[in-house]
Short mmCIF file of C-alpha atoms in Angstrom, two decimals:
data_model
loop_
_atom_site.label_atom_id
_atom_site.label_comp_id
_atom_site.label_asym_id
_atom_site.label_seq_id
_atom_site.Cartn_x
_atom_site.Cartn_y
_atom_site.Cartn_z
CA UNK A 1 -14.41 -83.07 3.35
CA UNK A 2 -15.84 -79.36 4.55
CA UNK A 3 -19.93 -80.91 4.76
CA UNK A 4 -18.55 -83.42 7.18
CA UNK A 5 -17.18 -80.82 9.36
CA UNK A 6 -19.81 -77.95 9.28
CA UNK A 7 -22.22 -81.40 9.68
CA UNK A 8 -19.74 -82.73 13.14
CA UNK A 9 -20.09 -78.93 14.22
CA UNK A 10 -23.78 -78.74 13.62
CA UNK A 11 -24.18 -81.40 14.96
CA UNK A 12 -22.04 -81.25 18.47
CA UNK A 13 -23.36 -77.72 18.61
CA UNK A 14 -26.90 -78.70 19.13
CA UNK A 15 -25.76 -81.42 21.67
CA UNK A 16 -23.90 -79.54 23.78
CA UNK A 17 -25.00 -75.87 22.94
CA UNK A 18 -26.75 -75.45 26.33
CA UNK A 19 -24.10 -75.87 28.36
CA UNK A 20 -21.80 -74.60 26.70
CA UNK A 21 -23.40 -71.01 27.36
CA UNK A 22 -23.46 -72.22 31.13
CA UNK A 23 -19.70 -73.29 31.06
CA UNK A 24 -18.95 -70.02 28.81
CA UNK A 25 -21.30 -67.41 31.17
CA UNK A 26 -19.85 -68.99 34.98
CA UNK A 27 -16.37 -68.94 33.69
CA UNK A 28 -16.51 -65.01 32.77
CA UNK A 29 -18.26 -64.80 36.28
CA UNK A 30 -15.30 -66.18 38.10
CA UNK A 31 -12.95 -63.99 36.63
CA UNK A 32 -13.13 -61.34 38.64
CA UNK A 33 -14.65 -62.80 41.73
CA UNK A 34 -11.91 -61.99 43.88
CA UNK A 35 -12.08 -58.43 42.96
CA UNK A 36 -15.43 -58.14 43.79
CA UNK A 37 -15.04 -59.42 47.48
CA UNK A 38 -12.79 -57.38 48.10
CA UNK A 39 -14.91 -54.33 47.15
CA UNK A 40 -18.27 -55.81 48.64
CA UNK A 41 -16.20 -57.10 51.71
CA UNK A 42 -12.97 -54.87 52.77
CA UNK A 43 -13.43 -55.05 55.83
CA UNK A 44 -12.21 -59.16 55.54
CA UNK A 45 -9.33 -58.35 53.56
CA UNK A 46 -8.18 -55.67 54.12
CA UNK A 47 -6.62 -53.95 57.63
CA UNK A 48 -7.15 -50.41 59.36
CA UNK A 49 -3.96 -48.42 59.75
CA UNK A 50 -1.20 -49.46 62.36
CA UNK A 51 -1.01 -46.22 63.59
CA UNK A 52 2.10 -47.08 64.49
CA UNK A 53 1.48 -50.40 66.48
CA UNK A 54 3.18 -54.11 65.40
CA UNK A 55 1.51 -57.47 64.07
CA UNK A 56 0.86 -59.51 67.10
CA UNK A 57 3.21 -62.88 67.58
CA UNK A 58 1.76 -65.48 64.84
CA UNK A 59 1.65 -68.07 67.80
CA UNK A 60 -0.25 -65.24 70.16
CA UNK A 61 -2.90 -65.24 66.22
CA UNK A 62 -3.31 -68.64 66.59
CA UNK A 63 -3.68 -68.71 69.57
CA UNK A 64 -6.12 -66.83 70.19
CA UNK A 65 -7.87 -67.54 66.94
CA UNK A 66 -7.81 -71.33 68.22
CA UNK A 67 -8.83 -70.73 71.69
CA UNK A 68 -11.62 -68.30 70.09
CA UNK A 69 -13.53 -71.38 67.60
CA UNK A 70 -12.89 -74.23 70.19
CA UNK A 71 -13.46 -76.38 66.78
CA UNK A 72 -10.09 -77.76 64.09
CA UNK A 73 -7.42 -76.57 65.00
CA UNK A 74 -5.72 -73.17 62.50
CA UNK A 75 -2.59 -75.23 60.85
CA UNK A 76 -2.59 -72.79 58.14
CA UNK A 77 -1.37 -69.78 58.11
CA UNK A 78 -0.84 -67.01 55.25
CA UNK A 79 0.66 -63.25 54.77
CA UNK A 80 1.00 -60.74 52.20
CA UNK A 81 3.95 -59.08 51.40
CA UNK A 82 0.88 -56.32 51.24
CA UNK A 83 1.03 -55.02 54.75
CA UNK A 84 -2.64 -53.73 54.17
CA UNK A 85 -3.27 -57.08 53.71
CA UNK A 86 -5.29 -59.28 56.49
CA UNK A 87 -3.57 -62.88 58.02
CA UNK A 88 -5.74 -65.86 56.40
CA UNK A 89 -5.92 -68.40 59.10
CA UNK A 90 -7.30 -72.33 58.13
CA UNK A 91 -7.73 -75.40 59.55
CA UNK A 92 -6.28 -78.26 57.80
CA UNK A 93 -8.37 -79.59 54.98
CA UNK A 94 -9.74 -79.15 52.09
CA UNK A 95 -12.60 -77.27 51.31
CA UNK A 96 -11.91 -76.25 55.19
CA UNK A 97 -12.93 -72.63 56.19
CA UNK A 98 -11.13 -69.91 55.83
CA UNK A 99 -10.64 -67.46 58.60
CA UNK A 100 -9.66 -63.48 57.64
CA UNK A 101 -8.02 -61.92 60.85
CA UNK A 102 -6.57 -58.79 62.07
CA UNK A 103 -3.51 -59.27 62.76
CA UNK A 104 -3.08 -56.32 65.08
CA UNK A 105 -5.74 -57.55 67.54
CA UNK A 106 -6.09 -61.06 66.44
CA UNK A 107 -9.53 -61.23 66.19
CA UNK A 108 -11.56 -62.96 62.71
CA UNK A 109 -12.86 -59.84 61.35
CA UNK A 110 -14.13 -62.16 57.86
CA UNK A 111 -15.04 -65.70 57.53
CA UNK A 112 -15.22 -67.79 54.17
CA UNK A 113 -16.36 -71.44 53.38
CA UNK A 114 -16.15 -73.38 49.45
CA UNK A 115 -18.66 -75.59 50.55
CA UNK A 116 -21.34 -72.82 51.99
CA UNK A 117 -20.25 -70.25 49.61
CA UNK A 118 -21.42 -67.38 48.09
CA UNK A 119 -22.72 -66.39 44.61
CA UNK A 120 -19.02 -67.35 42.98
CA UNK A 121 -18.90 -70.56 44.78
CA UNK A 122 -22.11 -71.41 43.27
CA UNK A 123 -21.15 -70.33 40.33
CA UNK A 124 -17.66 -72.35 40.23
CA UNK A 125 -20.17 -75.50 40.63
CA UNK A 126 -22.35 -74.54 38.03
CA UNK A 127 -19.28 -74.59 36.27
CA UNK A 128 -17.20 -77.53 37.00
CA UNK A 129 -20.34 -79.88 38.59
CA UNK A 130 -23.83 -78.05 37.68
CA UNK A 131 -24.52 -77.28 41.45
CA UNK A 132 -23.75 -81.08 42.19
CA UNK A 133 -21.33 -82.66 43.64
CA UNK A 134 -17.17 -83.29 42.40
CA UNK A 135 -17.03 -86.85 40.93
CA UNK A 136 -20.74 -86.21 40.50
CA UNK A 137 -22.93 -86.23 37.12
CA UNK A 138 -22.06 -82.79 36.40
CA UNK A 139 -18.67 -83.19 36.22
CA UNK A 140 -18.64 -86.27 34.08
CA UNK A 141 -21.70 -83.93 31.98
CA UNK A 142 -19.70 -80.61 31.82
CA UNK A 143 -16.06 -82.49 30.40
CA UNK A 144 -17.83 -84.26 27.83
CA UNK A 145 -19.73 -80.56 26.69
CA UNK A 146 -15.72 -79.38 27.25
CA UNK A 147 -14.59 -81.65 25.11
CA UNK A 148 -17.23 -81.33 21.98
CA UNK A 149 -16.44 -77.95 22.48
CA UNK A 150 -12.88 -78.59 21.35
CA UNK A 151 -13.92 -80.54 18.34
CA UNK A 152 -16.93 -77.24 17.87
CA UNK A 153 -14.28 -74.48 17.86
CA UNK A 154 -11.85 -77.35 15.58
CA UNK A 155 -14.52 -77.80 12.66
CA UNK A 156 -15.58 -74.05 12.68
CA UNK A 157 -12.13 -73.38 12.08
CA UNK A 158 -11.88 -75.20 9.08
CA UNK A 159 -15.28 -74.62 7.71
CA UNK A 160 -15.56 -71.44 8.52
CA UNK A 161 -11.48 -70.01 7.40
CA UNK A 162 -11.25 -67.93 4.60
CA UNK A 163 -10.05 -69.65 0.93
CA UNK A 164 -8.52 -65.28 0.09
CA UNK A 165 -7.79 -61.97 1.24
CA UNK A 166 -10.88 -60.55 0.37
CA UNK A 167 -12.64 -63.41 2.01
CA UNK A 168 -11.01 -62.93 5.26
CA UNK A 169 -11.75 -59.19 4.91
CA UNK A 170 -15.02 -60.25 4.98
CA UNK A 171 -15.16 -62.59 7.12
CA UNK A 172 -13.78 -60.72 9.90
CA UNK A 173 -16.05 -57.33 9.97
CA UNK A 174 -19.74 -57.32 10.58
CA UNK A 175 -22.62 -55.36 9.01
CA UNK A 176 -24.71 -53.57 11.25
CA UNK A 177 -26.86 -52.59 8.73
CA UNK A 178 -27.41 -55.71 7.36
CA UNK A 179 -30.82 -58.31 7.69
CA UNK A 180 -30.98 -59.94 10.47
CA UNK A 181 -29.52 -63.29 9.13
CA UNK A 182 -27.10 -61.73 7.93
CA UNK A 183 -26.50 -59.88 11.72
CA UNK A 184 -26.65 -63.57 13.35
CA UNK A 185 -24.21 -65.13 10.62
CA UNK A 186 -21.66 -62.51 10.89
CA UNK A 187 -21.48 -62.77 15.69
CA UNK A 188 -20.97 -66.48 14.75
CA UNK A 189 -18.93 -66.96 12.19
CA UNK A 190 -17.07 -63.96 12.53
CA UNK A 191 -16.80 -63.45 16.47
CA UNK A 192 -15.82 -66.82 16.23
CA UNK A 193 -12.83 -66.35 14.03
CA UNK A 194 -12.12 -64.16 16.58
CA UNK A 195 -12.30 -65.57 19.60
CA UNK A 196 -11.51 -69.32 18.70
CA UNK A 197 -7.86 -69.19 19.61
CA UNK A 198 -8.12 -68.30 23.15
CA UNK A 199 -11.21 -70.44 23.83
CA UNK A 200 -9.64 -72.83 22.57
CA UNK A 201 -6.92 -72.77 25.18
CA UNK A 202 -9.55 -72.56 27.69
CA UNK A 203 -11.81 -75.57 26.87
CA UNK A 204 -8.13 -77.66 25.62
CA UNK A 205 -7.15 -76.70 30.07
CA UNK A 206 -10.27 -77.10 31.30
CA UNK A 207 -9.90 -80.99 30.43
CA UNK A 208 -7.19 -81.97 32.14
CA UNK A 209 -9.38 -81.26 35.62
CA UNK A 210 -12.22 -83.52 34.00
CA UNK A 211 -10.39 -86.47 32.44
CA UNK A 212 -7.27 -88.26 34.11
CA UNK A 213 -6.25 -90.01 30.17
CA UNK A 214 -6.30 -87.09 29.14
CA UNK A 215 -3.37 -84.93 31.71
CA UNK A 216 -1.36 -87.94 31.59
CA UNK A 217 -1.75 -87.11 27.38
CA UNK A 218 -1.05 -83.68 27.40
CA UNK A 219 1.34 -83.76 30.21
CA UNK A 220 3.31 -87.14 28.32
CA UNK A 221 2.83 -84.32 24.93
CA UNK A 222 4.74 -82.14 26.41
CA UNK A 223 7.69 -84.75 28.01
CA UNK A 224 6.41 -84.63 31.73
CA UNK A 225 5.18 -87.44 33.20
CA UNK A 226 2.37 -87.45 35.68
CA UNK A 227 2.66 -87.67 38.55
CA UNK A 228 1.13 -90.31 40.91
CA UNK A 229 -2.98 -89.46 42.38
CA UNK A 230 -3.12 -89.78 46.17
CA UNK A 231 -5.29 -91.64 47.50
CA UNK A 232 -8.87 -90.44 48.57
CA UNK A 233 -9.06 -89.29 51.56
CA UNK A 234 -5.67 -88.74 52.09
CA UNK A 235 -5.03 -84.96 50.50
CA UNK A 236 -3.78 -82.76 53.17
CA UNK A 237 -5.65 -84.86 55.80
CA UNK A 238 -9.26 -85.01 54.17
CA UNK A 239 -11.65 -87.74 55.28
CA UNK A 240 -9.70 -87.78 58.65
CA UNK A 241 -12.08 -86.37 61.93
CA UNK A 242 -8.88 -83.54 63.73
CA UNK A 243 -12.16 -81.36 65.55
CA UNK A 244 -11.01 -83.16 68.56
CA UNK A 245 -6.84 -82.73 67.73
CA UNK A 246 -4.97 -80.50 69.78
CA UNK A 247 -3.29 -77.72 68.60
CA UNK A 248 -0.07 -78.97 66.96
CA UNK A 249 2.82 -77.15 68.44
CA UNK A 250 5.03 -75.57 65.94
CA UNK A 251 7.38 -72.57 65.95
CA UNK A 252 5.35 -70.02 64.27
CA UNK A 253 6.99 -67.12 64.49
CA UNK A 254 10.81 -68.80 63.92
CA UNK A 255 9.17 -69.99 60.68
CA UNK A 256 7.94 -67.38 59.74
CA UNK A 257 11.81 -65.42 60.28
CA UNK A 258 13.34 -67.98 58.57
CA UNK A 259 11.60 -68.30 55.73
CA UNK A 260 11.51 -64.23 55.23
CA UNK A 261 14.84 -63.68 55.41
CA UNK A 262 15.66 -65.97 52.40
CA UNK A 263 13.82 -63.25 50.19
CA UNK A 264 13.37 -59.90 50.38
CA UNK A 265 10.74 -59.77 47.99
CA UNK A 266 7.68 -62.02 47.20
CA UNK A 267 4.02 -61.58 47.11
CA UNK A 268 2.72 -64.21 50.48
CA UNK A 269 4.30 -66.36 52.43
CA UNK A 270 1.87 -69.27 53.72
CA UNK A 271 3.56 -71.34 56.65
CA UNK A 272 2.15 -74.75 56.74
CA UNK A 273 2.85 -77.68 60.17
CA UNK A 274 6.75 -78.43 59.60
CA UNK A 275 6.62 -76.70 55.89
CA UNK A 276 5.88 -73.45 53.90
CA UNK A 277 5.66 -72.03 50.86
CA UNK A 278 6.61 -68.11 49.33
CA UNK A 279 4.33 -67.03 46.66
CA UNK A 280 7.24 -65.15 43.77
CA UNK A 281 6.38 -62.20 43.05
CA UNK A 282 4.61 -59.92 40.60
CA UNK A 283 0.95 -61.21 38.28
CA UNK A 284 2.05 -62.62 35.55
CA UNK A 285 2.83 -65.99 33.55
CA UNK A 286 2.44 -69.31 36.15
CA UNK A 287 0.56 -67.44 39.43
CA UNK A 288 1.49 -70.28 40.64
CA UNK A 289 4.98 -70.31 41.31
CA UNK A 290 6.59 -70.80 44.84
CA UNK A 291 9.40 -71.95 46.91
CA UNK A 292 8.51 -74.18 49.59
CA UNK A 293 10.58 -75.80 52.49
CA UNK A 294 10.74 -78.11 55.13
CA UNK A 295 11.12 -76.66 58.33
CA UNK A 296 12.16 -78.23 61.63
CA UNK A 297 8.10 -78.04 63.66
CA UNK A 298 10.04 -76.62 67.52
CA UNK A 299 12.45 -74.38 66.14
CA UNK A 300 11.24 -73.22 63.11
CA UNK A 301 14.83 -74.05 61.43
CA UNK A 302 14.62 -74.10 57.33
CA UNK A 303 15.72 -77.59 56.96
CA UNK A 304 15.89 -77.19 52.92
CA UNK A 305 14.11 -75.49 50.26
CA UNK A 306 12.76 -76.90 46.55
CA UNK A 307 12.82 -73.37 44.76
CA UNK A 308 10.05 -72.78 41.94
CA UNK A 309 13.47 -73.72 38.92
CA UNK A 310 13.92 -77.15 40.40
CA UNK A 311 10.27 -78.17 41.07
CA UNK A 312 9.63 -80.62 39.09
CA UNK A 313 7.90 -80.37 35.85
CA UNK A 314 4.64 -81.79 36.58
CA UNK A 315 3.94 -79.15 39.50
CA UNK A 316 5.36 -76.63 37.23
CA UNK A 317 2.58 -77.54 34.35
CA UNK A 318 -0.61 -77.69 37.26
CA UNK A 319 0.47 -73.96 37.63
CA UNK A 320 0.45 -72.79 33.77
CA UNK A 321 -2.26 -74.60 33.27
CA UNK A 322 -4.32 -72.99 35.85
CA UNK A 323 -3.03 -69.43 34.22
CA UNK A 324 -3.67 -69.99 31.18
CA UNK A 325 -7.02 -71.47 31.46
CA UNK A 326 -8.89 -69.03 34.01
CA UNK A 327 -7.20 -65.69 32.22
CA UNK A 328 -4.44 -64.46 34.91
CA UNK A 329 -1.29 -65.80 32.61
CA UNK A 330 -1.03 -62.13 32.00
CA UNK A 331 -2.76 -59.45 34.18
CA UNK A 332 -5.32 -57.56 34.10
CA UNK A 333 -4.85 -57.09 30.21
CA UNK A 334 -5.53 -60.46 29.77
CA UNK A 335 -8.11 -61.25 32.68
CA UNK A 336 -10.58 -58.36 30.50
CA UNK A 337 -9.76 -59.54 27.13
CA UNK A 338 -11.18 -63.83 28.82
CA UNK A 339 -14.13 -61.61 29.97
CA UNK A 340 -15.04 -60.26 26.86
CA UNK A 341 -13.90 -63.37 24.93
CA UNK A 342 -16.27 -65.61 27.88
CA UNK A 343 -18.99 -63.94 27.27
CA UNK A 344 -19.23 -64.33 23.70
CA UNK A 345 -18.03 -67.65 23.81
CA UNK A 346 -21.43 -67.87 25.74
CA UNK A 347 -23.21 -66.30 22.83
CA UNK A 348 -22.11 -68.65 19.80
CA UNK A 349 -24.67 -71.32 20.93
CA UNK A 350 -27.31 -68.68 20.85
CA UNK A 351 -27.31 -67.16 17.72
CA UNK A 352 -25.48 -71.21 15.98
CA UNK A 353 -29.38 -72.49 17.43
CA UNK A 354 -31.12 -69.18 15.36
CA UNK A 355 -29.58 -70.38 12.01
CA UNK A 356 -30.60 -73.79 12.23
CA UNK A 357 -33.64 -73.09 12.67
CA UNK A 358 -34.15 -70.76 9.67
CA UNK A 359 -32.16 -73.02 8.20
CA UNK A 360 -34.01 -75.24 8.25
CA UNK A 361 -37.44 -73.72 8.52
CA UNK A 362 -36.40 -71.61 4.47
CA UNK A 363 -36.08 -75.18 3.70
CA UNK A 364 -39.26 -77.14 4.23
CA UNK A 365 -41.28 -73.49 2.82
CA UNK A 366 -39.31 -74.45 -0.48
CA UNK A 367 -40.43 -77.62 0.32
CA UNK A 368 -43.58 -77.16 0.53
CA UNK A 369 -43.40 -74.00 -2.61
CA UNK A 370 -42.11 -76.91 -4.66
CA UNK A 371 -44.25 -79.89 -3.93
CA UNK A 372 -47.23 -77.42 -4.43
CA UNK A 373 -45.78 -76.24 -7.85
CA UNK A 374 -46.10 -80.45 -9.02
CA UNK A 375 -49.39 -80.21 -7.51
#
C-alpha cells in the first residue's frame, strides 16, 4: 500500500509541481496585501486630523463624487468605525473601481480598480486564473493543481508518517550539518510534516472556488443546503449598462443614523441602495460576519434585519471558508503562520524534484555499473 502512495505522491508532484509553487508563492504574497497597500499609499486609506471638523453629510459627499466622476453613479458607501479612515465609495456591479474619499472635504484621494490592479491584483489573477480571465483554462489548471495538491499532501502524510516515537523525533528534526541529499530529504519530509495540515486546509477550502460539485459536496457533509447560483450578469447589477443612469434617490444620512443606532460597536457600515451590512467587530473567526438590513430608500428607515446568528448557514460557511483559506481566522498570528507555511509549501516541489532526479541518477549509475560487471 505504501508503494502505491509514494508513486501517487511522486507522479502528481511531477505533474503539478510548478503550479503548486505558483499557488503557494502567490498565496504568501496576498496574505499581507492590504497591509502593504496601506504602507505604500497611506493618503488613500487614512485622512488627516479633523481639527475639530465634522464629516460632511453622506448625501453631499455622494453628490459631489457623482458630479466629479460624471459616469456611473455611486451605489455604495462604506464607513469604518475607525475615524482615521477615509470613506469608500463604489458604483454598482462587480469589479468596478473603488473611490477613497476624504469625508471632511468630499474629495477623491485614491482609487482602486480590480480589473487594472497593482502588483497584488496581478498576484491574485496568477493565483486564481494564471493571469487569464475567470472561467478560462487558467482556472481549470489551478483547480486541477489544487486537487492534486490535496492528494499529494495526503499521500505524503501516509508515506512519511513514522512508525515509532524514535522515528517521529528523527522525522521532525532537520540535520543542517548532513550531506546535501540528507538535507534535501529533511527539508522535504520534515517540513512537510510540520506544514501538511495547514496546507491541506488551504487546498480543501480553495477547491470551493474551483468546483461547484466539490462545494456542494462539502456543504452536504456539513449539513448545509447549497444556495442556487445566480444567473451570469445578474449579480449586483453585473452585465447591465448603467453608465447613463441618473443617481438613484436614497436617504443616505437617515439610513446611516438608523443602522448605526442599532450598534454600539462595529467594524464598518456599508450602505447600498435600500440595504446595509454591518461588519462585526474583532479580527478573529469569520471576518465576514455581518448583520444585514433592508431599508426604505425614501426615508432610510429600517424595514427588516437579519442578524448574523440568523443568517443562512451557507452564508456563514462561505465566510468561514474564506477566513480559513486566507489565514485571517486567527488575526495576525495565523497570518504570519500562513505566510511561513506558504513559503515552505512553495519549496516542496523544488526539493521533491531534486530528490527524484538524484534518485534517478543514482539508479542509472548503479545500472551502468551492473552492466559493466556483466560485460
